[in-house]
Amino acid sequence: AQKITQTQPGMFVQEKEAVTLDCTYDTSDPSYGLFWYKQPSSGEMIFLIYQGSYDQQNATEGRYSLNFQKARKSANLVISASQLGDSAMYFCAIGGDYKLSFGAGTTVTVRA
Amino acid sequence: GAVVSQHPSWVICKSGTSVKIECRSLDFQATTMFWYRQFPKQSLMLMATSNEGSKATYEQGVEKDKFLINHASLTLSTLTVTSAHPEDSSFYICSASRRDQPQHFGDGTRLSIL
C-alpha cells in the first residue's frame, strides 16, 4: 500500500517569493515515482514534475524543483518566484505500477 | 496542447438519468486509463482502472453496476453513471497512461444531478 501525506491544507505566499509545499510518503515498493500536479479552480490537473526513486539528482522543471530526501521519505515541491497564476491546489502523488495515490492537497494563494 | 480530452465538461440532469462521460487520448495509445472522483476541496479518489480490451478493475467500495466503464479502443474509455442520483453529483476526471510517462489528465466533468 502507498500513502501520501500533505500536512499543509493552505498557504499564502507573496508574489515573487518562493514557497515550499511539504509531502511525505510511505510505500513498500522498492521502485516508485513521485509526482506533483497543479489543479487550478477550473479543475484540470496539470503535471508539474516527476522524481524517480532511484534518481540521484533532484528534479527541476523551470520554476519548480523537487527536494527529494529518500531516507526521510519526503518529496517537497519548491516553487520559486511565485506568480499570481500559481494560485491553485497542489497535489503530491506516488505511483508504482501505473496507479497513483494522491495526498490531500495544499491550496496555495499568491498575494500581489 | 491537451493530450487527453474529456467530454462533456459539465452535465446537469434529472435523477434517474444515465450519463456517459468520454475520455480520449489524443496523440498516444493509452493502454491504461483511470477514472477518479473528486469532491470539493478534497483529493482525487481512484474509482477504477480501465485496460483496453478487458474488464475494468474497480477500487474497493465502488459499485460496478453503478459506474460502468468501457475501454473499447486504445484511445477511448467511457464512464457511464447509471440511474444517477443526487449523491452521484461530483467532479469526475480521467487520465491516460503509457509506459514511462506520467499520467495525463482530462479537464474533468462536473456532474450535477437534480
mmCIF file with all atom_site columns, N, CA, C and O in Angstrom, chain A residues 35 37 39-47 50 89 91 97-100 102-105 107, chain B residues 32 34 36 38 41-44 46 49 59 91 93 97-99 102-107 110:
data_model
loop_
_atom_site.group_PDB
_atom_site.id
_atom_site.type_symbol
_atom_site.label_atom_id
_atom_site.label_alt_id
_atom_site.label_comp_id
_atom_site.label_asym_id
_atom_site.label_entity_id
_atom_site.label_seq_id
_atom_site.pdbx_PDB_ins_code
_atom_site.Cartn_x
_atom_site.Cartn_y
_atom_site.Cartn_z
_atom_site.occupancy
_atom_site.B_iso_or_equiv
_atom_site.pdbx_formal_charge
_atom_site.auth_seq_id
_atom_site.auth_comp_id
_atom_site.auth_asym_id
_atom_site.auth_atom_id
_atom_site.pdbx_PDB_model_num
ATOM 1   N N  . PHE A 1 35  ? 5.203   12.425 -7.925  1.00 0.00 ? 35  PHE A N  1
ATOM 2   C CA . PHE A 1 35  ? 4.676   13.392 -8.878  1.00 0.00 ? 35  PHE A CA 1
ATOM 3   C C  . PHE A 1 35  ? 4.063   14.567 -8.127  1.00 0.00 ? 35  PHE A C  1
ATOM 4   O O  . PHE A 1 35  ? 3.533   14.412 -7.021  1.00 0.00 ? 35  PHE A O  1
ATOM 5   N N  . TYR A 1 37  ? 1.189   17.597 -9.067  1.00 0.00 ? 37  TYR A N  1
ATOM 6   C CA . TYR A 1 37  ? 0.213   18.124 -10.009 1.00 0.00 ? 37  TYR A CA 1
ATOM 7   C C  . TYR A 1 37  ? -0.374  19.411 -9.446  1.00 0.00 ? 37  TYR A C  1
ATOM 8   O O  . TYR A 1 37  ? -0.514  19.570 -8.238  1.00 0.00 ? 37  TYR A O  1
ATOM 9   N N  . GLN A 1 39  ? -3.771  21.905 -9.648  1.00 0.00 ? 39  GLN A N  1
ATOM 10  C CA . GLN A 1 39  ? -5.166  21.938 -10.050 1.00 0.00 ? 39  GLN A CA 1
ATOM 11  C C  . GLN A 1 39  ? -5.732  23.339 -9.818  1.00 0.00 ? 39  GLN A C  1
ATOM 12  O O  . GLN A 1 39  ? -6.071  23.707 -8.698  1.00 0.00 ? 39  GLN A O  1
ATOM 13  N N  . PRO A 1 40  ? -5.843  24.134 -10.873 1.00 0.00 ? 40  PRO A N  1
ATOM 14  C CA . PRO A 1 40  ? -6.469  25.461 -10.732 1.00 0.00 ? 40  PRO A CA 1
ATOM 15  C C  . PRO A 1 40  ? -7.955  25.316 -10.435 1.00 0.00 ? 40  PRO A C  1
ATOM 16  O O  . PRO A 1 40  ? -8.498  24.198 -10.480 1.00 0.00 ? 40  PRO A O  1
ATOM 17  N N  . SER A 1 41  ? -8.608  26.422 -10.176 1.00 0.00 ? 41  SER A N  1
ATOM 18  C CA . SER A 1 41  ? -10.039 26.378 -9.837  1.00 0.00 ? 41  SER A CA 1
ATOM 19  C C  . SER A 1 41  ? -10.880 25.832 -10.982 1.00 0.00 ? 41  SER A C  1
ATOM 20  O O  . SER A 1 41  ? -11.993 25.353 -10.761 1.00 0.00 ? 41  SER A O  1
ATOM 21  N N  . SER A 1 42  ? -10.367 25.886 -12.192 1.00 0.00 ? 42  SER A N  1
ATOM 22  C CA . SER A 1 42  ? -11.094 25.349 -13.342 1.00 0.00 ? 42  SER A CA 1
ATOM 23  C C  . SER A 1 42  ? -11.148 23.821 -13.336 1.00 0.00 ? 42  SER A C  1
ATOM 24  O O  . SER A 1 42  ? -11.972 23.232 -14.036 1.00 0.00 ? 42  SER A O  1
ATOM 25  N N  . GLY A 1 43  ? -10.293 23.180 -12.567 1.00 0.00 ? 43  GLY A N  1
ATOM 26  C CA . GLY A 1 43  ? -10.413 21.741 -12.363 1.00 0.00 ? 43  GLY A CA 1
ATOM 27  C C  . GLY A 1 43  ? -9.404  20.842 -13.040 1.00 0.00 ? 43  GLY A C  1
ATOM 28  O O  . GLY A 1 43  ? -9.215  19.705 -12.599 1.00 0.00 ? 43  GLY A O  1
ATOM 29  N N  . GLU A 1 44  ? -8.773  21.301 -14.096 1.00 0.00 ? 44  GLU A N  1
ATOM 30  C CA . GLU A 1 44  ? -7.873  20.379 -14.782 1.00 0.00 ? 44  GLU A CA 1
ATOM 31  C C  . GLU A 1 44  ? -6.639  20.091 -13.934 1.00 0.00 ? 44  GLU A C  1
ATOM 32  O O  . GLU A 1 44  ? -6.225  20.904 -13.133 1.00 0.00 ? 44  GLU A O  1
ATOM 33  N N  . MET A 1 45  ? -6.091  18.916 -14.108 1.00 0.00 ? 45  MET A N  1
ATOM 34  C CA . MET A 1 45  ? -4.891  18.502 -13.392 1.00 0.00 ? 45  MET A CA 1
ATOM 35  C C  . MET A 1 45  ? -3.698  18.703 -14.319 1.00 0.00 ? 45  MET A C  1
ATOM 36  O O  . MET A 1 45  ? -3.626  18.113 -15.387 1.00 0.00 ? 45  MET A O  1
ATOM 37  N N  . ILE A 1 46  ? -2.762  19.497 -13.868 1.00 0.00 ? 46  ILE A N  1
ATOM 38  C CA . ILE A 1 46  ? -1.603  19.833 -14.687 1.00 0.00 ? 46  ILE A CA 1
ATOM 39  C C  . ILE A 1 46  ? -0.362  19.190 -14.077 1.00 0.00 ? 46  ILE A C  1
ATOM 40  O O  . ILE A 1 46  ? -0.015  19.463 -12.916 1.00 0.00 ? 46  ILE A O  1
ATOM 41  N N  . PHE A 1 47  ? 0.304   18.344 -14.850 1.00 0.00 ? 47  PHE A N  1
ATOM 42  C CA . PHE A 1 47  ? 1.521   17.706 -14.373 1.00 0.00 ? 47  PHE A CA 1
ATOM 43  C C  . PHE A 1 47  ? 2.633   18.737 -14.261 1.00 0.00 ? 47  PHE A C  1
ATOM 44  O O  . PHE A 1 47  ? 2.863   19.525 -15.177 1.00 0.00 ? 47  PHE A O  1
ATOM 45  N N  . TYR A 1 50  ? 8.335   15.310 -11.870 1.00 0.00 ? 50  TYR A N  1
ATOM 46  C CA . TYR A 1 50  ? 8.437   13.887 -11.518 1.00 0.00 ? 50  TYR A CA 1
ATOM 47  C C  . TYR A 1 50  ? 9.829   13.583 -10.957 1.00 0.00 ? 50  TYR A C  1
ATOM 48  O O  . TYR A 1 50  ? 10.838  14.123 -11.427 1.00 0.00 ? 50  TYR A O  1
ATOM 49  N N  . MET A 1 89  ? -4.596  24.519 -6.234  1.00 0.00 ? 89  MET A N  1
ATOM 50  C CA . MET A 1 89  ? -4.398  23.411 -5.303  1.00 0.00 ? 89  MET A CA 1
ATOM 51  C C  . MET A 1 89  ? -3.280  22.541 -5.879  1.00 0.00 ? 89  MET A C  1
ATOM 52  O O  . MET A 1 89  ? -3.226  22.306 -7.092  1.00 0.00 ? 89  MET A O  1
ATOM 53  N N  . PHE A 1 91  ? -1.195  18.889 -5.602  1.00 0.00 ? 91  PHE A N  1
ATOM 54  C CA . PHE A 1 91  ? -1.268  17.516 -5.109  1.00 0.00 ? 91  PHE A CA 1
ATOM 55  C C  . PHE A 1 91  ? 0.054   16.802 -5.320  1.00 0.00 ? 91  PHE A C  1
ATOM 56  O O  . PHE A 1 91  ? 0.634   16.855 -6.408  1.00 0.00 ? 91  PHE A O  1
ATOM 57  N N  . ASP A 1 97  ? 3.685   0.892  -10.661 1.00 0.00 ? 97  ASP A N  1
ATOM 58  C CA . ASP A 1 97  ? 2.791   0.061  -11.460 1.00 0.00 ? 97  ASP A CA 1
ATOM 59  C C  . ASP A 1 97  ? 1.618   0.874  -12.007 1.00 0.00 ? 97  ASP A C  1
ATOM 60  O O  . ASP A 1 97  ? 0.478   0.417  -12.014 1.00 0.00 ? 97  ASP A O  1
ATOM 61  N N  . TYR A 1 98  ? 1.899   2.085  -12.394 1.00 0.00 ? 98  TYR A N  1
ATOM 62  C CA . TYR A 1 98  ? 0.954   2.991  -13.069 1.00 0.00 ? 98  TYR A CA 1
ATOM 63  C C  . TYR A 1 98  ? -0.042  3.682  -12.156 1.00 0.00 ? 98  TYR A C  1
ATOM 64  O O  . TYR A 1 98  ? -0.388  4.814  -12.376 1.00 0.00 ? 98  TYR A O  1
ATOM 65  N N  . LYS A 1 99  ? -0.554  3.015  -11.134 1.00 0.00 ? 99  LYS A N  1
ATOM 66  C CA . LYS A 1 99  ? -1.575  3.659  -10.312 1.00 0.00 ? 99  LYS A CA 1
ATOM 67  C C  . LYS A 1 99  ? -0.959  4.761  -9.463  1.00 0.00 ? 99  LYS A C  1
ATOM 68  O O  . LYS A 1 99  ? 0.176   4.646  -9.005  1.00 0.00 ? 99  LYS A O  1
ATOM 69  N N  . LEU A 1 100 ? -1.727  5.821  -9.265  1.00 0.00 ? 100 LEU A N  1
ATOM 70  C CA . LEU A 1 100 ? -1.283  6.937  -8.432  1.00 0.00 ? 100 LEU A CA 1
ATOM 71  C C  . LEU A 1 100 ? -2.118  7.021  -7.166  1.00 0.00 ? 100 LEU A C  1
ATOM 72  O O  . LEU A 1 100 ? -3.330  6.844  -7.205  1.00 0.00 ? 100 LEU A O  1
ATOM 73  N N  . PHE A 1 102 ? -2.898  9.867  -4.282  1.00 0.00 ? 102 PHE A N  1
ATOM 74  C CA . PHE A 1 102 ? -2.751  11.303 -4.099  1.00 0.00 ? 102 PHE A CA 1
ATOM 75  C C  . PHE A 1 102 ? -2.822  11.687 -2.628  1.00 0.00 ? 102 PHE A C  1
ATOM 76  O O  . PHE A 1 102 ? -3.523  11.051 -1.830  1.00 0.00 ? 102 PHE A O  1
ATOM 77  N N  . GLY A 1 103 ? -2.131  12.768 -2.293  1.00 0.00 ? 103 GLY A N  1
ATOM 78  C CA . GLY A 1 103 ? -2.282  13.370 -0.985  1.00 0.00 ? 103 GLY A CA 1
ATOM 79  C C  . GLY A 1 103 ? -3.536  14.226 -0.945  1.00 0.00 ? 103 GLY A C  1
ATOM 80  O O  . GLY A 1 103 ? -4.242  14.371 -1.943  1.00 0.00 ? 103 GLY A O  1
ATOM 81  N N  . ALA A 1 104 ? -3.787  14.829 0.212   1.00 0.00 ? 104 ALA A N  1
ATOM 82  C CA . ALA A 1 104 ? -4.998  15.621 0.406   1.00 0.00 ? 104 ALA A CA 1
ATOM 83  C C  . ALA A 1 104 ? -4.939  16.956 -0.312  1.00 0.00 ? 104 ALA A C  1
ATOM 84  O O  . ALA A 1 104 ? -5.959  17.601 -0.523  1.00 0.00 ? 104 ALA A O  1
ATOM 85  N N  . GLY A 1 105 ? -3.744  17.382 -0.665  1.00 0.00 ? 105 GLY A N  1
ATOM 86  C CA . GLY A 1 105 ? -3.597  18.633 -1.399  1.00 0.00 ? 105 GLY A CA 1
ATOM 87  C C  . GLY A 1 105 ? -3.287  19.813 -0.503  1.00 0.00 ? 105 GLY A C  1
ATOM 88  O O  . GLY A 1 105 ? -3.614  19.821 0.685   1.00 0.00 ? 105 GLY A O  1
ATOM 89  N N  . THR A 1 107 ? -3.649  24.080 -0.772  1.00 0.00 ? 107 THR A N  1
ATOM 90  C CA . THR A 1 107 ? -4.116  25.232 -1.534  1.00 0.00 ? 107 THR A CA 1
ATOM 91  C C  . THR A 1 107 ? -3.122  26.376 -1.367  1.00 0.00 ? 107 THR A C  1
ATOM 92  O O  . THR A 1 107 ? -2.833  26.788 -0.247  1.00 0.00 ? 107 THR A O  1
ATOM 93  N N  . THR B 2 32  ? -3.720  2.020  -20.587 1.00 0.00 ? 32  THR B N  1
ATOM 94  C CA . THR B 2 32  ? -4.459  2.086  -19.327 1.00 0.00 ? 32  THR B CA 1
ATOM 95  C C  . THR B 2 32  ? -5.046  3.475  -19.138 1.00 0.00 ? 32  THR B C  1
ATOM 96  O O  . THR B 2 32  ? -4.365  4.471  -19.389 1.00 0.00 ? 32  THR B O  1
ATOM 97  N N  . PHE B 2 34  ? -7.560  5.736  -16.284 1.00 0.00 ? 34  PHE B N  1
ATOM 98  C CA . PHE B 2 34  ? -8.030  5.739  -14.907 1.00 0.00 ? 34  PHE B CA 1
ATOM 99  C C  . PHE B 2 34  ? -9.204  6.687  -14.774 1.00 0.00 ? 34  PHE B C  1
ATOM 100 O O  . PHE B 2 34  ? -9.246  7.738  -15.410 1.00 0.00 ? 34  PHE B O  1
ATOM 101 N N  . TYR B 2 36  ? -11.288 8.893  -11.848 1.00 0.00 ? 36  TYR B N  1
ATOM 102 C CA . TYR B 2 36  ? -11.242 9.409  -10.485 1.00 0.00 ? 36  TYR B CA 1
ATOM 103 C C  . TYR B 2 36  ? -12.526 10.194 -10.198 1.00 0.00 ? 36  TYR B C  1
ATOM 104 O O  . TYR B 2 36  ? -13.174 10.736 -11.086 1.00 0.00 ? 36  TYR B O  1
ATOM 105 N N  . GLN B 2 38  ? -13.791 13.330 -7.475  1.00 0.00 ? 38  GLN B N  1
ATOM 106 C CA . GLN B 2 38  ? -13.270 14.332 -6.564  1.00 0.00 ? 38  GLN B CA 1
ATOM 107 C C  . GLN B 2 38  ? -14.406 15.176 -6.013  1.00 0.00 ? 38  GLN B C  1
ATOM 108 O O  . GLN B 2 38  ? -15.170 15.775 -6.774  1.00 0.00 ? 38  GLN B O  1
ATOM 109 N N  . LYS B 2 41  ? -12.822 20.529 -2.698  1.00 0.00 ? 41  LYS B N  1
ATOM 110 C CA . LYS B 2 41  ? -11.710 20.767 -1.768  1.00 0.00 ? 41  LYS B CA 1
ATOM 111 C C  . LYS B 2 41  ? -11.111 19.469 -1.235  1.00 0.00 ? 41  LYS B C  1
ATOM 112 O O  . LYS B 2 41  ? -10.437 19.482 -0.205  1.00 0.00 ? 41  LYS B O  1
ATOM 113 N N  . GLN B 2 42  ? -11.346 18.371 -1.918  1.00 0.00 ? 42  GLN B N  1
ATOM 114 C CA . GLN B 2 42  ? -10.769 17.105 -1.478  1.00 0.00 ? 42  GLN B CA 1
ATOM 115 C C  . GLN B 2 42  ? -9.865  16.530 -2.553  1.00 0.00 ? 42  GLN B C  1
ATOM 116 O O  . GLN B 2 42  ? -9.748  17.069 -3.652  1.00 0.00 ? 42  GLN B O  1
ATOM 117 N N  . SER B 2 43  ? -9.220  15.437 -2.196  1.00 0.00 ? 43  SER B N  1
ATOM 118 C CA . SER B 2 43  ? -8.281  14.816 -3.116  1.00 0.00 ? 43  SER B CA 1
ATOM 119 C C  . SER B 2 43  ? -9.010  13.967 -4.150  1.00 0.00 ? 43  SER B C  1
ATOM 120 O O  . SER B 2 43  ? -10.228 13.773 -4.078  1.00 0.00 ? 43  SER B O  1
ATOM 121 N N  . LEU B 2 44  ? -8.244  13.478 -5.116  1.00 0.00 ? 44  LEU B N  1
ATOM 122 C CA . LEU B 2 44  ? -8.803  12.588 -6.117  1.00 0.00 ? 44  LEU B CA 1
ATOM 123 C C  . LEU B 2 44  ? -8.880  11.171 -5.547  1.00 0.00 ? 44  LEU B C  1
ATOM 124 O O  . LEU B 2 44  ? -7.920  10.685 -4.947  1.00 0.00 ? 44  LEU B O  1
ATOM 125 N N  . LEU B 2 46  ? -9.381  7.322  -6.658  1.00 0.00 ? 46  LEU B N  1
ATOM 126 C CA . LEU B 2 46  ? -9.408  6.420  -7.788  1.00 0.00 ? 46  LEU B CA 1
ATOM 127 C C  . LEU B 2 46  ? -10.642 5.535  -7.709  1.00 0.00 ? 46  LEU B C  1
ATOM 128 O O  . LEU B 2 46  ? -10.902 4.907  -6.678  1.00 0.00 ? 46  LEU B O  1
ATOM 129 N N  . THR B 2 49  ? -9.582  1.272  -12.719 1.00 0.00 ? 49  THR B N  1
ATOM 130 C CA . THR B 2 49  ? -8.519  1.230  -13.722 1.00 0.00 ? 49  THR B CA 1
ATOM 131 C C  . THR B 2 49  ? -9.072  0.502  -14.936 1.00 0.00 ? 49  THR B C  1
ATOM 132 O O  . THR B 2 49  ? -9.618  -0.608 -14.819 1.00 0.00 ? 49  THR B O  1
ATOM 133 N N  . GLU B 2 59  ? -11.955 -0.090 -7.620  1.00 0.00 ? 59  GLU B N  1
ATOM 134 C CA . GLU B 2 59  ? -11.442 0.044  -6.258  1.00 0.00 ? 59  GLU B CA 1
ATOM 135 C C  . GLU B 2 59  ? -12.522 -0.387 -5.271  1.00 0.00 ? 59  GLU B C  1
ATOM 136 O O  . GLU B 2 59  ? -13.732 -0.395 -5.592  1.00 0.00 ? 59  GLU B O  1
ATOM 137 N N  . PHE B 2 91  ? -17.221 15.737 -9.256  1.00 0.00 ? 91  PHE B N  1
ATOM 138 C CA . PHE B 2 91  ? -16.302 16.047 -10.352 1.00 0.00 ? 91  PHE B CA 1
ATOM 139 C C  . PHE B 2 91  ? -15.611 14.743 -10.715 1.00 0.00 ? 91  PHE B C  1
ATOM 140 O O  . PHE B 2 91  ? -14.991 14.102 -9.871  1.00 0.00 ? 91  PHE B O  1
ATOM 141 N N  . ILE B 2 93  ? -12.908 12.806 -13.222 1.00 0.00 ? 93  ILE B N  1
ATOM 142 C CA . ILE B 2 93  ? -11.761 13.136 -14.071 1.00 0.00 ? 93  ILE B CA 1
ATOM 143 C C  . ILE B 2 93  ? -11.057 11.852 -14.489 1.00 0.00 ? 93  ILE B C  1
ATOM 144 O O  . ILE B 2 93  ? -10.923 10.925 -13.696 1.00 0.00 ? 93  ILE B O  1
ATOM 145 N N  . SER B 2 97  ? -2.540  6.726  -19.438 1.00 0.00 ? 97  SER B N  1
ATOM 146 C CA . SER B 2 97  ? -1.167  6.381  -19.072 1.00 0.00 ? 97  SER B CA 1
ATOM 147 C C  . SER B 2 97  ? -0.520  5.546  -20.167 1.00 0.00 ? 97  SER B C  1
ATOM 148 O O  . SER B 2 97  ? -1.175  4.743  -20.818 1.00 0.00 ? 97  SER B O  1
ATOM 149 N N  . ARG B 2 98  ? 0.734   5.732  -20.351 1.00 0.00 ? 98  ARG B N  1
ATOM 150 C CA . ARG B 2 98  ? 1.535   4.816  -21.156 1.00 0.00 ? 98  ARG B CA 1
ATOM 151 C C  . ARG B 2 98  ? 2.886   4.670  -20.461 1.00 0.00 ? 98  ARG B C  1
ATOM 152 O O  . ARG B 2 98  ? 3.253   5.494  -19.629 1.00 0.00 ? 98  ARG B O  1
ATOM 153 N N  . ARG B 2 99  ? 3.576   3.656  -20.819 1.00 0.00 ? 99  ARG B N  1
ATOM 154 C CA . ARG B 2 99  ? 4.787   3.288  -20.100 1.00 0.00 ? 99  ARG B CA 1
ATOM 155 C C  . ARG B 2 99  ? 5.791   4.434  -20.052 1.00 0.00 ? 99  ARG B C  1
ATOM 156 O O  . ARG B 2 99  ? 6.037   5.114  -21.026 1.00 0.00 ? 99  ARG B O  1
ATOM 157 N N  . PRO B 2 102 ? 4.228   10.166 -17.216 1.00 0.00 ? 102 PRO B N  1
ATOM 158 C CA . PRO B 2 102 ? 3.270   10.481 -16.145 1.00 0.00 ? 102 PRO B CA 1
ATOM 159 C C  . PRO B 2 102 ? 1.846   10.442 -16.685 1.00 0.00 ? 102 PRO B C  1
ATOM 160 O O  . PRO B 2 102 ? 1.635   10.589 -17.880 1.00 0.00 ? 102 PRO B O  1
ATOM 161 N N  . GLN B 2 103 ? 0.925   10.226 -15.795 1.00 0.00 ? 103 GLN B N  1
ATOM 162 C CA . GLN B 2 103 ? -0.477  10.228 -16.214 1.00 0.00 ? 103 GLN B CA 1
ATOM 163 C C  . GLN B 2 103 ? -0.855  11.624 -16.710 1.00 0.00 ? 103 GLN B C  1
ATOM 164 O O  . GLN B 2 103 ? -0.527  12.637 -16.098 1.00 0.00 ? 103 GLN B O  1
ATOM 165 N N  . HIS B 2 104 ? -1.564  11.633 -17.834 1.00 0.00 ? 104 HIS B N  1
ATOM 166 C CA . HIS B 2 104 ? -2.093  12.880 -18.371 1.00 0.00 ? 104 HIS B CA 1
ATOM 167 C C  . HIS B 2 104 ? -3.587  12.900 -18.109 1.00 0.00 ? 104 HIS B C  1
ATOM 168 O O  . HIS B 2 104 ? -4.278  11.930 -18.414 1.00 0.00 ? 104 HIS B O  1
ATOM 169 N N  . PHE B 2 105 ? -4.068  13.999 -17.589 1.00 0.00 ? 105 PHE B N  1
ATOM 170 C CA . PHE B 2 105 ? -5.459  14.084 -17.165 1.00 0.00 ? 105 PHE B CA 1
ATOM 171 C C  . PHE B 2 105 ? -6.306  14.844 -18.169 1.00 0.00 ? 105 PHE B C  1
ATOM 172 O O  . PHE B 2 105 ? -5.830  15.771 -18.841 1.00 0.00 ? 105 PHE B O  1
ATOM 173 N N  . GLY B 2 106 ? -7.578  14.446 -18.231 1.00 0.00 ? 106 GLY B N  1
ATOM 174 C CA . GLY B 2 106 ? -8.556  15.243 -18.940 1.00 0.00 ? 106 GLY B CA 1
ATOM 175 C C  . GLY B 2 106 ? -8.936  16.449 -18.097 1.00 0.00 ? 106 GLY B C  1
ATOM 176 O O  . GLY B 2 106 ? -8.470  16.593 -16.959 1.00 0.00 ? 106 GLY B O  1
ATOM 177 N N  . ASP B 2 107 ? -9.762  17.295 -18.625 1.00 0.00 ? 107 ASP B N  1
ATOM 178 C CA . ASP B 2 107 ? -10.157 18.512 -17.919 1.00 0.00 ? 107 ASP B CA 1
ATOM 179 C C  . ASP B 2 107 ? -11.270 18.290 -16.903 1.00 0.00 ? 107 ASP B C  1
ATOM 180 O O  . ASP B 2 107 ? -11.651 19.210 -16.190 1.00 0.00 ? 107 ASP B O  1
ATOM 181 N N  . ARG B 2 110 ? -17.966 18.003 -14.557 1.00 0.00 ? 110 ARG B N  1
ATOM 182 C CA . ARG B 2 110 ? -18.759 18.328 -13.364 1.00 0.00 ? 110 ARG B CA 1
ATOM 183 C C  . ARG B 2 110 ? -20.166 17.799 -13.587 1.00 0.00 ? 110 ARG B C  1
ATOM 184 O O  . ARG B 2 110 ? -20.856 18.224 -14.517 1.00 0.00 ? 110 ARG B O  1
#
